[in-house]
mmCIF file of C-alpha atoms in Angstrom:
data_model
loop_
_atom_site.group_PDB
_atom_site.id
_atom_site.type_symbol
_atom_site.label_atom_id
_atom_site.label_comp_id
_atom_site.label_asym_id
_atom_site.label_seq_id
_atom_site.Cartn_x
_atom_site.Cartn_y
_atom_site.Cartn_z
ATOM 1 C CA UNK A 1 17.201 11.831 -18.602
ATOM 2 C CA UNK A 2 16.395 14.181 -21.447
ATOM 3 C CA UNK A 3 14.713 12.804 -24.547
ATOM 4 C CA UNK A 4 16.945 12.780 -27.624
ATOM 5 C CA UNK A 5 14.177 14.033 -29.982
ATOM 6 C CA UNK A 6 13.601 16.952 -27.599
ATOM 7 C CA UNK A 7 17.321 17.759 -27.657
ATOM 8 C CA UNK A 8 17.452 17.572 -31.466
ATOM 9 C CA UNK A 9 14.403 19.805 -31.906
ATOM 10 C CA UNK A 10 15.300 22.287 -29.134
ATOM 11 C CA UNK A 11 19.087 22.306 -29.156
ATOM 12 C CA UNK A 12 19.536 26.050 -28.569
ATOM 13 C CA UNK A 13 16.836 26.131 -25.867
ATOM 14 C CA UNK A 14 18.417 23.209 -23.988
ATOM 15 C CA UNK A 15 21.870 24.817 -24.065
ATOM 16 C CA UNK A 16 20.486 28.206 -23.005
ATOM 17 C CA UNK A 17 18.395 26.786 -20.112
ATOM 18 C CA UNK A 18 21.302 24.712 -18.817
ATOM 19 C CA UNK A 19 23.319 27.905 -18.438
ATOM 20 C CA UNK A 20 20.979 28.623 -15.492
ATOM 21 C CA UNK A 21 22.772 25.728 -13.806
ATOM 22 C CA UNK A 22 26.069 27.445 -14.635
ATOM 23 C CA UNK A 23 26.789 24.723 -17.184
ATOM 24 C CA UNK A 24 28.067 25.198 -20.731
ATOM 25 C CA UNK A 25 26.584 22.057 -22.279
ATOM 26 C CA UNK A 26 27.273 23.018 -25.902
ATOM 27 C CA UNK A 27 29.915 20.353 -26.500
ATOM 28 C CA UNK A 28 27.930 17.594 -24.768
ATOM 29 C CA UNK A 29 24.705 18.467 -26.589
ATOM 30 C CA UNK A 30 26.480 18.496 -29.952
ATOM 31 C CA UNK A 31 28.077 15.149 -29.056
ATOM 32 C CA UNK A 32 24.680 13.681 -28.141
ATOM 33 C CA UNK A 33 23.248 14.737 -31.499
ATOM 34 C CA UNK A 34 26.288 13.265 -33.274
ATOM 35 C CA UNK A 35 26.044 9.974 -31.341
ATOM 36 C CA UNK A 36 22.341 9.799 -32.148
ATOM 37 C CA UNK A 37 23.020 10.340 -35.849
ATOM 38 C CA UNK A 38 25.549 7.500 -35.760
ATOM 39 C CA UNK A 39 23.088 5.286 -33.902
ATOM 40 C CA UNK A 40 20.285 5.967 -36.374
ATOM 41 C CA UNK A 41 22.581 5.414 -39.361
ATOM 42 C CA UNK A 42 23.792 2.073 -37.988
ATOM 43 C CA UNK A 43 20.206 1.076 -37.110
ATOM 44 C CA UNK A 44 19.078 1.785 -40.689
ATOM 45 C CA UNK A 45 22.007 -0.182 -42.131
ATOM 46 C CA UNK A 46 21.294 -3.088 -39.777
ATOM 47 C CA UNK A 47 17.582 -3.090 -40.641
ATOM 48 C CA UNK A 48 18.392 -3.133 -44.357
ATOM 49 C CA UNK A 49 20.938 -5.938 -43.899
ATOM 50 C CA UNK A 50 18.508 -8.078 -41.922
ATOM 51 C CA UNK A 51 15.728 -7.446 -44.446
ATOM 52 C CA UNK A 52 18.016 -8.485 -47.315
ATOM 53 C CA UNK A 53 19.124 -11.586 -45.404
ATOM 54 C CA UNK A 54 15.517 -12.596 -44.702
ATOM 55 C CA UNK A 55 14.535 -12.089 -48.349
ATOM 56 C CA UNK A 56 17.461 -14.228 -49.538
ATOM 57 C CA UNK A 57 16.614 -16.973 -47.032
ATOM 58 C CA UNK A 58 13.118 -17.203 -48.488
ATOM 59 C CA UNK A 59 14.559 -17.294 -52.021
ATOM 60 C CA UNK A 60 16.956 -20.091 -51.046
ATOM 61 C CA UNK A 61 14.077 -22.160 -49.741
ATOM 62 C CA UNK A 62 12.157 -21.746 -52.980
ATOM 63 C CA UNK A 63 15.249 -22.646 -55.065
ATOM 64 C CA UNK A 64 15.833 -25.854 -53.088
ATOM 65 C CA UNK A 65 12.204 -26.808 -53.555
ATOM 66 C CA UNK A 66 12.482 -26.271 -57.302
ATOM 67 C CA UNK A 67 15.696 -28.327 -57.478
ATOM 68 C CA UNK A 68 18.003 -25.424 -58.363
ATOM 69 C CA UNK A 69 20.604 -26.452 -55.783
ATOM 70 C CA UNK A 70 23.551 -24.736 -57.472
ATOM 71 C CA UNK A 71 21.848 -21.338 -57.471
ATOM 72 C CA UNK A 72 20.632 -21.885 -53.885
ATOM 73 C CA UNK A 73 24.150 -22.617 -52.639
ATOM 74 C CA UNK A 74 25.459 -19.567 -54.466
ATOM 75 C CA UNK A 75 22.963 -17.318 -52.685
ATOM 76 C CA UNK A 76 23.578 -19.142 -49.393
ATOM 77 C CA UNK A 77 27.159 -17.918 -49.428
ATOM 78 C CA UNK A 78 25.834 -14.367 -49.698
ATOM 79 C CA UNK A 79 23.602 -14.855 -46.640
ATOM 80 C CA UNK A 80 26.667 -15.913 -44.665
ATOM 81 C CA UNK A 81 28.305 -12.597 -45.508
ATOM 82 C CA UNK A 82 25.152 -10.740 -44.484
ATOM 83 C CA UNK A 83 25.017 -12.565 -41.146
ATOM 84 C CA UNK A 84 28.587 -11.543 -40.384
ATOM 85 C CA UNK A 85 27.764 -7.978 -41.396
ATOM 86 C CA UNK A 86 24.645 -7.914 -39.219
ATOM 87 C CA UNK A 87 26.645 -9.295 -36.292
ATOM 88 C CA UNK A 88 29.185 -6.472 -36.633
ATOM 89 C CA UNK A 89 26.432 -3.881 -37.096
ATOM 90 C CA UNK A 90 24.645 -5.130 -33.964
ATOM 91 C CA UNK A 91 27.862 -4.704 -31.986
ATOM 92 C CA UNK A 92 28.364 -1.232 -33.480
ATOM 93 C CA UNK A 93 24.753 -0.327 -32.614
ATOM 94 C CA UNK A 94 25.187 -1.443 -28.998
ATOM 95 C CA UNK A 95 28.393 0.567 -28.703
ATOM 96 C CA UNK A 96 26.752 3.668 -30.193
ATOM 97 C CA UNK A 97 23.689 3.302 -27.949
ATOM 98 C CA UNK A 98 25.832 2.820 -24.839
ATOM 99 C CA UNK A 99 27.959 5.865 -25.683
ATOM 100 C CA UNK A 100 24.814 7.928 -26.219
ATOM 101 C CA UNK A 101 23.179 6.787 -22.960
ATOM 102 C CA UNK A 102 26.369 7.260 -20.948
ATOM 103 C CA UNK A 103 26.474 10.896 -22.018
ATOM 104 C CA UNK A 104 22.716 11.400 -21.539
ATOM 105 C CA UNK A 105 22.996 10.158 -17.940
ATOM 106 C CA UNK A 106 25.434 13.004 -17.227
ATOM 107 C CA UNK A 107 23.146 15.805 -18.451
ATOM 108 C CA UNK A 108 20.849 17.283 -15.751
ATOM 109 C CA UNK A 109 17.249 18.253 -16.330
ATOM 110 C CA UNK A 110 16.454 21.458 -18.188
ATOM 111 C CA UNK A 111 15.293 24.122 -15.702
ATOM 112 C CA UNK A 112 11.844 25.636 -16.086
ATOM 113 C CA UNK A 113 11.780 29.138 -17.575
ATOM 114 C CA UNK A 114 10.922 30.700 -14.182
ATOM 115 C CA UNK A 115 13.949 29.197 -12.410
ATOM 116 C CA UNK A 116 16.184 32.131 -11.443
ATOM 117 C CA UNK A 117 19.833 32.231 -12.363
ATOM 118 C CA UNK A 118 22.247 31.909 -9.478
ATOM 119 C CA UNK A 119 25.209 30.039 -8.092
ATOM 120 C CA UNK A 120 24.347 29.051 -4.515
ATOM 121 C CA UNK A 121 21.476 28.877 -2.030
ATOM 122 C CA UNK A 122 22.047 32.577 -1.346
ATOM 123 C CA UNK A 123 20.598 33.267 -4.821
ATOM 124 C CA UNK A 124 17.304 31.433 -4.190
ATOM 125 C CA UNK A 125 14.166 33.579 -4.389
ATOM 126 C CA UNK A 126 11.885 33.924 -1.394
ATOM 127 C CA UNK A 127 8.327 33.682 -2.738
ATOM 128 C CA UNK A 128 6.303 33.351 0.487
ATOM 129 C CA UNK A 129 6.685 33.791 4.240
ATOM 130 C CA UNK A 130 4.192 33.156 7.027
ATOM 131 C CA UNK A 131 4.085 32.926 10.813
ATOM 132 C CA UNK A 132 5.335 35.043 13.668
ATOM 133 C CA UNK A 133 8.772 34.316 15.060
ATOM 134 C CA UNK A 134 8.258 33.777 18.788
ATOM 135 C CA UNK A 135 10.129 35.796 21.380
ATOM 136 C CA UNK A 136 11.803 33.272 23.660
ATOM 137 C CA UNK A 137 12.473 33.633 27.345
ATOM 138 C CA UNK A 138 15.902 34.564 28.588
ATOM 139 C CA UNK A 139 18.180 31.539 28.635
ATOM 140 C CA UNK A 140 16.400 29.740 25.781
ATOM 141 C CA UNK A 141 18.421 26.810 24.428
ATOM 142 C CA UNK A 142 19.130 25.251 21.018
ATOM 143 C CA UNK A 143 17.460 21.901 20.471
ATOM 144 C CA UNK A 144 20.543 19.762 21.138
ATOM 145 C CA UNK A 145 20.782 21.226 24.641
ATOM 146 C CA UNK A 146 17.030 20.870 25.158
ATOM 147 C CA UNK A 147 17.297 17.225 24.107
ATOM 148 C CA UNK A 148 19.900 16.618 26.781
ATOM 149 C CA UNK A 149 18.089 18.666 29.428
ATOM 150 C CA UNK A 150 14.836 16.714 29.037
ATOM 151 C CA UNK A 151 16.521 13.398 28.101
ATOM 152 C CA UNK A 152 14.541 12.960 24.881
ATOM 153 C CA UNK A 153 17.327 12.510 22.280
ATOM 154 C CA UNK A 154 20.715 10.960 22.996
ATOM 155 C CA UNK A 155 23.320 11.892 20.404
ATOM 156 C CA UNK A 156 26.224 10.367 22.333
ATOM 157 C CA UNK A 157 24.454 7.010 22.628
ATOM 158 C CA UNK A 158 23.829 6.999 18.875
ATOM 159 C CA UNK A 159 27.502 7.745 18.327
ATOM 160 C CA UNK A 160 28.401 4.785 20.563
ATOM 161 C CA UNK A 161 26.053 2.377 18.784
ATOM 162 C CA UNK A 162 26.773 3.460 15.221
ATOM 163 C CA UNK A 163 28.555 6.770 14.795
ATOM 164 C CA UNK A 164 27.900 10.482 14.392
ATOM 165 C CA UNK A 165 24.624 11.321 12.669
ATOM 166 C CA UNK A 166 22.590 8.426 14.127
ATOM 167 C CA UNK A 167 20.659 9.822 17.132
ATOM 168 C CA UNK A 168 18.654 7.741 19.599
ATOM 169 C CA UNK A 169 15.179 9.102 20.431
ATOM 170 C CA UNK A 170 13.962 8.340 23.959
ATOM 171 C CA UNK A 171 10.752 8.562 25.980
ATOM 172 C CA UNK A 172 8.704 11.594 25.043
ATOM 173 C CA UNK A 173 11.184 12.352 22.259
ATOM 174 C CA UNK A 174 10.401 9.006 20.601
ATOM 175 C CA UNK A 175 6.659 9.564 21.187
ATOM 176 C CA UNK A 176 6.840 13.011 19.593
ATOM 177 C CA UNK A 177 8.745 11.592 16.623
ATOM 178 C CA UNK A 178 6.115 8.884 16.134
ATOM 179 C CA UNK A 179 3.343 11.460 16.516
ATOM 180 C CA UNK A 180 4.792 13.588 13.723
ATOM 181 C CA UNK A 181 5.007 10.580 11.376
ATOM 182 C CA UNK A 182 1.391 9.581 12.059
ATOM 183 C CA UNK A 183 0.169 13.167 11.744
ATOM 184 C CA UNK A 184 1.957 13.690 8.422
ATOM 185 C CA UNK A 185 0.606 10.417 7.003
ATOM 186 C CA UNK A 186 -2.930 11.251 8.147
ATOM 187 C CA UNK A 187 -2.748 14.688 6.536
ATOM 188 C CA UNK A 188 -1.487 13.173 3.292
ATOM 189 C CA UNK A 189 -4.088 10.405 3.107
ATOM 190 C CA UNK A 190 -6.846 12.928 3.896
ATOM 191 C CA UNK A 191 -5.588 14.902 0.878
ATOM 192 C CA UNK A 192 -6.026 11.869 -1.400
ATOM 193 C CA UNK A 193 -2.617 10.195 -1.227
ATOM 194 C CA UNK A 194 -2.628 6.392 -0.900
ATOM 195 C CA UNK A 195 -0.282 5.175 1.826
ATOM 196 C CA UNK A 196 2.447 2.669 0.937
ATOM 197 C CA UNK A 197 4.974 0.857 3.111
ATOM 198 C CA UNK A 198 8.091 0.705 0.987
ATOM 199 C CA UNK A 199 11.409 -1.212 0.975
ATOM 200 C CA UNK A 200 14.348 0.548 2.593
ATOM 201 C CA UNK A 201 16.837 -0.885 0.095
ATOM 202 C CA UNK A 202 16.668 -0.634 -3.688
ATOM 203 C CA UNK A 203 18.503 -2.167 -6.611
ATOM 204 C CA UNK A 204 20.677 -0.326 -9.084
ATOM 205 C CA UNK A 205 17.899 -0.066 -11.683
ATOM 206 C CA UNK A 206 15.749 1.829 -9.170
ATOM 207 C CA UNK A 207 18.582 4.251 -8.380
ATOM 208 C CA UNK A 208 19.075 4.882 -12.090
ATOM 209 C CA UNK A 209 15.336 5.265 -12.639
ATOM 210 C CA UNK A 210 14.910 8.245 -10.320
ATOM 211 C CA UNK A 211 18.316 9.772 -11.037
ATOM 212 C CA UNK A 212 20.181 9.117 -7.787
ATOM 213 C CA UNK A 213 22.565 6.996 -9.842
ATOM 214 C CA UNK A 214 25.036 7.770 -11.194
ATOM 215 C CA UNK A 215 24.758 11.407 -9.992
ATOM 216 C CA UNK A 216 24.670 10.785 -6.211
ATOM 217 C CA UNK A 217 26.391 7.410 -5.904
ATOM 218 C CA UNK A 218 28.911 8.770 -3.396
ATOM 219 C CA UNK A 219 26.118 9.974 -1.111
ATOM 220 C CA UNK A 220 24.366 6.587 -0.879
ATOM 221 C CA UNK A 221 25.161 3.668 1.396
ATOM 222 C CA UNK A 222 25.979 0.700 -0.833
ATOM 223 C CA UNK A 223 25.512 -2.918 0.271
ATOM 224 C CA UNK A 224 28.179 -4.245 -2.061
ATOM 225 C CA UNK A 225 27.642 -7.986 -1.483
ATOM 226 C CA UNK A 226 24.092 -7.705 -2.850
ATOM 227 C CA UNK A 227 24.551 -4.565 -4.972
ATOM 228 C CA UNK A 228 21.704 -2.860 -3.125
ATOM 229 C CA UNK A 229 21.482 0.734 -1.898
ATOM 230 C CA UNK A 230 19.944 2.107 1.304
ATOM 231 C CA UNK A 231 17.356 4.635 0.237
ATOM 232 C CA UNK A 232 18.153 8.363 0.561
ATOM 233 C CA UNK A 233 14.425 9.135 0.349
ATOM 234 C CA UNK A 234 11.114 7.310 -0.190
ATOM 235 C CA UNK A 235 11.047 8.992 -3.594
ATOM 236 C CA UNK A 236 13.263 6.197 -4.927
ATOM 237 C CA UNK A 237 11.206 3.077 -4.080
ATOM 238 C CA UNK A 238 7.925 4.991 -4.371
ATOM 239 C CA UNK A 239 8.492 6.308 -7.877
ATOM 240 C CA UNK A 240 9.975 2.997 -9.040
ATOM 241 C CA UNK A 241 6.628 1.347 -8.394
ATOM 242 C CA UNK A 242 5.814 2.720 -11.835
ATOM 243 C CA UNK A 243 8.998 1.686 -13.658
ATOM 244 C CA UNK A 244 8.168 0.002 -17.001
ATOM 245 C CA UNK A 245 4.462 0.708 -16.469
ATOM 246 C CA UNK A 246 1.979 1.979 -19.059
ATOM 247 C CA UNK A 247 -1.013 3.627 -17.380
ATOM 248 C CA UNK A 248 -4.332 4.473 -18.935
ATOM 249 C CA UNK A 249 -4.954 8.220 -19.147
ATOM 250 C CA UNK A 250 -8.017 7.757 -16.924
ATOM 251 C CA UNK A 251 -5.758 6.428 -14.136
ATOM 252 C CA UNK A 252 -3.979 9.788 -13.862
ATOM 253 C CA UNK A 253 -3.186 11.368 -11.519
ATOM 254 C CA UNK A 254 -1.606 8.785 -9.233
ATOM 255 C CA UNK A 255 -0.835 10.073 -5.726
ATOM 256 C CA UNK A 256 0.969 8.053 -3.044
ATOM 257 C CA UNK A 257 2.591 8.730 0.317
ATOM 258 C CA UNK A 258 4.922 6.756 2.519
ATOM 259 C CA UNK A 259 7.065 6.959 5.631
ATOM 260 C CA UNK A 260 10.627 5.617 5.562
ATOM 261 C CA UNK A 261 13.907 6.130 7.303
ATOM 262 C CA UNK A 262 16.402 7.787 4.970
ATOM 263 C CA UNK A 263 20.146 7.193 4.783
ATOM 264 C CA UNK A 264 22.685 9.670 3.419
ATOM 265 C CA UNK A 265 26.469 9.641 3.606
ATOM 266 C CA UNK A 266 26.720 13.331 2.643
ATOM 267 C CA UNK A 267 26.788 14.689 6.207
ATOM 268 C CA UNK A 268 30.241 15.360 7.555
ATOM 269 C CA UNK A 269 31.113 19.041 7.996
ATOM 270 C CA UNK A 270 31.533 20.579 11.439
ATOM 271 C CA UNK A 271 30.121 23.563 13.292
ATOM 272 C CA UNK A 272 26.885 24.713 14.915
ATOM 273 C CA UNK A 273 25.039 24.639 11.570
ATOM 274 C CA UNK A 274 25.266 20.820 11.505
ATOM 275 C CA UNK A 275 24.915 20.141 15.243
ATOM 276 C CA UNK A 276 22.136 18.070 16.728
ATOM 277 C CA UNK A 277 19.351 17.320 14.255
ATOM 278 C CA UNK A 278 20.528 19.823 11.653
ATOM 279 C CA UNK A 279 22.273 17.199 9.534
ATOM 280 C CA UNK A 280 22.093 13.429 9.971
ATOM 281 C CA UNK A 281 23.140 10.218 8.246
ATOM 282 C CA UNK A 282 19.842 8.553 9.204
ATOM 283 C CA UNK A 283 16.571 10.416 9.562
ATOM 284 C CA UNK A 284 12.825 9.891 9.140
ATOM 285 C CA UNK A 285 10.758 11.428 6.379
ATOM 286 C CA UNK A 286 7.242 11.230 4.996
ATOM 287 C CA UNK A 287 7.071 11.665 1.231
ATOM 288 C CA UNK A 288 4.350 12.509 -1.281
ATOM 289 C CA UNK A 289 4.713 11.358 -4.903
ATOM 290 C CA UNK A 290 2.558 12.100 -7.929
ATOM 291 C CA UNK A 291 2.367 10.799 -11.492
ATOM 292 C CA UNK A 292 0.615 13.403 -13.616
ATOM 293 C CA UNK A 293 -0.542 14.194 -17.135
ATOM 294 C CA UNK A 294 2.025 16.597 -18.672
ATOM 295 C CA UNK A 295 -0.594 19.334 -19.085
ATOM 296 C CA UNK A 296 -1.519 19.237 -15.386
ATOM 297 C CA UNK A 297 1.788 18.731 -13.582
ATOM 298 C CA UNK A 298 2.441 22.384 -12.710
ATOM 299 C CA UNK A 299 -1.063 22.767 -11.341
ATOM 300 C CA UNK A 300 -0.306 19.663 -9.268
ATOM 301 C CA UNK A 301 2.991 21.211 -8.099
ATOM 302 C CA UNK A 302 1.096 24.263 -6.834
ATOM 303 C CA UNK A 303 -1.305 21.925 -5.043
ATOM 304 C CA UNK A 304 1.557 20.095 -3.347
ATOM 305 C CA UNK A 305 3.048 23.388 -2.167
ATOM 306 C CA UNK A 306 -0.344 24.440 -0.791
ATOM 307 C CA UNK A 307 -0.683 21.081 0.981
ATOM 308 C CA UNK A 308 2.667 21.426 2.785
ATOM 309 C CA UNK A 309 1.644 24.971 3.737
ATOM 310 C CA UNK A 310 -1.438 23.681 5.573
ATOM 311 C CA UNK A 311 0.680 21.304 7.649
ATOM 312 C CA UNK A 312 3.031 24.072 8.760
ATOM 313 C CA UNK A 313 0.093 26.366 9.464
ATOM 314 C CA UNK A 314 -1.413 23.723 11.756
ATOM 315 C CA UNK A 315 1.933 23.219 13.493
ATOM 316 C CA UNK A 316 2.085 27.024 13.882
ATOM 317 C CA UNK A 317 5.718 27.201 12.893
ATOM 318 C CA UNK A 318 7.173 30.273 11.152
ATOM 319 C CA UNK A 319 8.262 29.244 7.660
ATOM 320 C CA UNK A 320 9.166 30.545 4.248
ATOM 321 C CA UNK A 321 9.166 29.158 0.689
ATOM 322 C CA UNK A 322 12.076 29.567 -1.711
ATOM 323 C CA UNK A 323 12.198 29.041 -5.456
ATOM 324 C CA UNK A 324 15.558 27.411 -6.044
ATOM 325 C CA UNK A 325 17.990 29.065 -8.425
ATOM 326 C CA UNK A 326 19.707 27.095 -11.187
ATOM 327 C CA UNK A 327 22.899 26.615 -9.196
ATOM 328 C CA UNK A 328 21.024 25.065 -6.247
ATOM 329 C CA UNK A 329 18.552 23.011 -8.300
ATOM 330 C CA UNK A 330 18.712 19.229 -7.951
ATOM 331 C CA UNK A 331 20.055 17.195 -10.885
ATOM 332 C CA UNK A 332 16.668 15.719 -11.834
ATOM 333 C CA UNK A 333 14.403 18.702 -11.123
ATOM 334 C CA UNK A 334 12.912 21.211 -13.549
ATOM 335 C CA UNK A 335 11.519 23.394 -10.743
ATOM 336 C CA UNK A 336 11.842 23.097 -6.964
ATOM 337 C CA UNK A 337 10.337 24.968 -4.034
ATOM 338 C CA UNK A 338 12.095 24.592 -0.687
ATOM 339 C CA UNK A 339 10.322 25.094 2.635
ATOM 340 C CA UNK A 340 12.358 26.371 5.554
ATOM 341 C CA UNK A 341 11.299 26.669 9.185
ATOM 342 C CA UNK A 342 12.789 29.344 11.399
ATOM 343 C CA UNK A 343 14.806 28.030 14.308
ATOM 344 C CA UNK A 344 14.451 30.754 16.914
ATOM 345 C CA UNK A 345 17.114 29.493 19.311
ATOM 346 C CA UNK A 346 19.626 29.141 16.450
ATOM 347 C CA UNK A 347 18.438 32.325 14.714
ATOM 348 C CA UNK A 348 18.510 30.677 11.281
ATOM 349 C CA UNK A 349 16.328 29.047 8.674
ATOM 350 C CA UNK A 350 16.327 25.237 8.398
ATOM 351 C CA UNK A 351 15.254 23.382 5.237
ATOM 352 C CA UNK A 352 12.430 20.939 5.957
ATOM 353 C CA UNK A 353 10.960 20.157 2.541
ATOM 354 C CA UNK A 354 11.651 20.219 -1.174
ATOM 355 C CA UNK A 355 8.718 19.996 -3.582
ATOM 356 C CA UNK A 356 9.729 19.361 -7.190
ATOM 357 C CA UNK A 357 8.446 18.747 -10.693
ATOM 358 C CA UNK A 358 10.729 16.512 -12.757
ATOM 359 C CA UNK A 359 8.553 16.699 -15.889
ATOM 360 C CA UNK A 360 9.547 13.720 -18.124
ATOM 361 C CA UNK A 361 13.142 13.471 -16.851
ATOM 362 C CA UNK A 362 12.543 10.554 -14.463
ATOM 363 C CA UNK A 363 9.753 9.051 -16.563
ATOM 364 C CA UNK A 364 12.118 8.722 -19.530
ATOM 365 C CA UNK A 365 14.552 6.698 -17.423
ATOM 366 C CA UNK A 366 11.724 4.723 -15.821
ATOM 367 C CA UNK A 367 9.881 4.134 -19.102
ATOM 368 C CA UNK A 368 6.808 5.381 -17.252
ATOM 369 C CA UNK A 369 4.147 6.099 -19.842
ATOM 370 C CA UNK A 370 0.423 6.484 -20.260
ATOM 371 C CA UNK A 371 -1.840 5.803 -23.228
ATOM 372 C CA UNK A 372 -3.180 9.168 -24.370
ATOM 373 C CA UNK A 373 -6.519 10.013 -25.998
ATOM 374 C CA UNK A 374 -5.123 9.059 -29.424
ATOM 375 C CA UNK A 375 -4.099 5.643 -28.099
ATOM 376 C CA UNK A 376 -0.371 6.467 -28.279
ATOM 377 C CA UNK A 377 2.084 5.963 -25.443
ATOM 378 C CA UNK A 378 3.322 9.225 -23.919
ATOM 379 C CA UNK A 379 5.755 9.906 -21.077
ATOM 380 C CA UNK A 380 4.095 11.002 -17.830
ATOM 381 C CA UNK A 381 5.369 13.715 -15.486
ATOM 382 C CA UNK A 382 6.611 12.800 -11.995
ATOM 383 C CA UNK A 383 6.632 15.012 -8.905
ATOM 384 C CA UNK A 384 7.552 14.511 -5.277
ATOM 385 C CA UNK A 385 7.859 16.421 -2.041
ATOM 386 C CA UNK A 386 8.790 16.041 1.608
ATOM 387 C CA UNK A 387 5.672 16.120 3.719
ATOM 388 C CA UNK A 388 7.696 16.399 5.852
ATOM 389 C CA UNK A 389 11.315 15.634 6.797
ATOM 390 C CA UNK A 390 11.274 15.142 10.549
ATOM 391 C CA UNK A 391 14.620 16.181 12.080
ATOM 392 C CA UNK A 392 14.463 19.912 11.458
ATOM 393 C CA UNK A 393 10.704 20.066 12.003
ATOM 394 C CA UNK A 394 11.360 18.480 15.385
ATOM 395 C CA UNK A 395 14.211 20.922 16.013
ATOM 396 C CA UNK A 396 11.887 23.820 15.172
ATOM 397 C CA UNK A 397 9.201 22.539 17.529
ATOM 398 C CA UNK A 398 11.631 21.990 20.406
ATOM 399 C CA UNK A 399 13.160 25.450 20.032
ATOM 400 C CA UNK A 400 10.111 27.543 19.136
ATOM 401 C CA UNK A 401 7.777 25.903 21.655
ATOM 402 C CA UNK A 402 10.176 25.976 24.619
ATOM 403 C CA UNK A 403 9.126 27.819 27.779
ATOM 404 C CA UNK A 404 10.645 28.164 31.239
ATOM 405 C CA UNK A 405 8.406 25.288 32.358
ATOM 406 C CA UNK A 406 9.175 22.906 29.480
ATOM 407 C CA UNK A 407 8.481 22.314 25.798
ATOM 408 C CA UNK A 408 4.815 22.690 24.872
ATOM 409 C CA UNK A 409 3.503 20.183 22.305
ATOM 410 C CA UNK A 410 1.676 21.822 19.352
ATOM 411 C CA UNK A 411 -2.091 21.476 19.746
ATOM 412 C CA UNK A 412 -2.487 19.438 16.553
ATOM 413 C CA UNK A 413 -0.003 16.802 17.811
ATOM 414 C CA UNK A 414 -1.403 16.354 21.329
ATOM 415 C CA UNK A 415 -3.986 13.700 20.269
ATOM 416 C CA UNK A 416 -1.060 11.703 18.860
ATOM 417 C CA UNK A 417 1.382 12.154 21.751
ATOM 418 C CA UNK A 418 -1.023 11.805 24.672
ATOM 419 C CA UNK A 419 0.773 14.596 26.523
ATOM 420 C CA UNK A 420 0.841 18.380 26.306
ATOM 421 C CA UNK A 421 4.308 19.262 27.568
ATOM 422 C CA UNK A 422 7.806 17.842 27.808
ATOM 423 C CA UNK A 423 9.224 18.751 31.231
#
């Protein structure tokens, strides 16, 4: 969430930048400042009351020692009044703090100055494109038909076992899926990311820490008996490793990667654009996460974008990079670049990665700090990116690499699969 001092000192800037998200936050920002003034006033009054009560307690002790019992009892009655006052002030302070935090949790991150204005994904800016779109043979098929033809993904079986959006990968399809995961992890660790195996369920504090709660509560699977949530991305458990942590400046940057299944309830519309692997309730993804010094986080963001580029170049898939507009920007992000791969058989672009800088937005919730050169605690910047999300990468490979004789496996994956073609 946003820092209250930042809001106080940059009120007009915050309101103006949030208009990029098509939000008029004037009333909420003014309310936050008002709640904070109330909180600070009550805190000062409580501190003064407690200080007076402590001073009187010491005086009472001295009076009893000196035998002045009458005066001591007289002052003791005053301390009773102060204790009642401090009790009420503590309750008032908790109420004011809760009201302030409840409103802060509803305010999204302030977009970076270079985020374009816009309402939908149609207003995103294309900033890079690379790769030749292959010319397919006559009778080329979309990936869901290829999956059935070569018996490598069974959507109907997944529907039987669980429901729509839970495919079953089979034979060479399962091998190719596993190959992609291993390849992505190897690329990430070679680039300096430490691999983690992470829990697939998280508690409420973790969801709040990275901003999935309360913003995306309806999109997450909730295990109500234990109040745990199935993860929508490895970003949640991975970033929460650093919740309530104070790092030394010399420990920055921290870079980790991890593979997890991901679970999202958001899928549910109908049509060709969500068929097959295009939108799922359960899917696999490899994530990269960084904790950075605030002065170096945008350089790190550029490095993450360049890293994902190298993977797609090695896979030889046509792709493009979009800078998300304010209306399409995620709740927690200050700046996001989306990668999309071109699906030749579907004749459309498919999102396969988002790479984002959250600046201090998550770190403020997480209380993730580092001790700076002056020895003071300072909020770190957090970043994360998909490297990569598997379903649409797999769809792109199946469709773009199909031939009359079968689906050719990209050269870089053949050492992982042990075969060169699916036929």
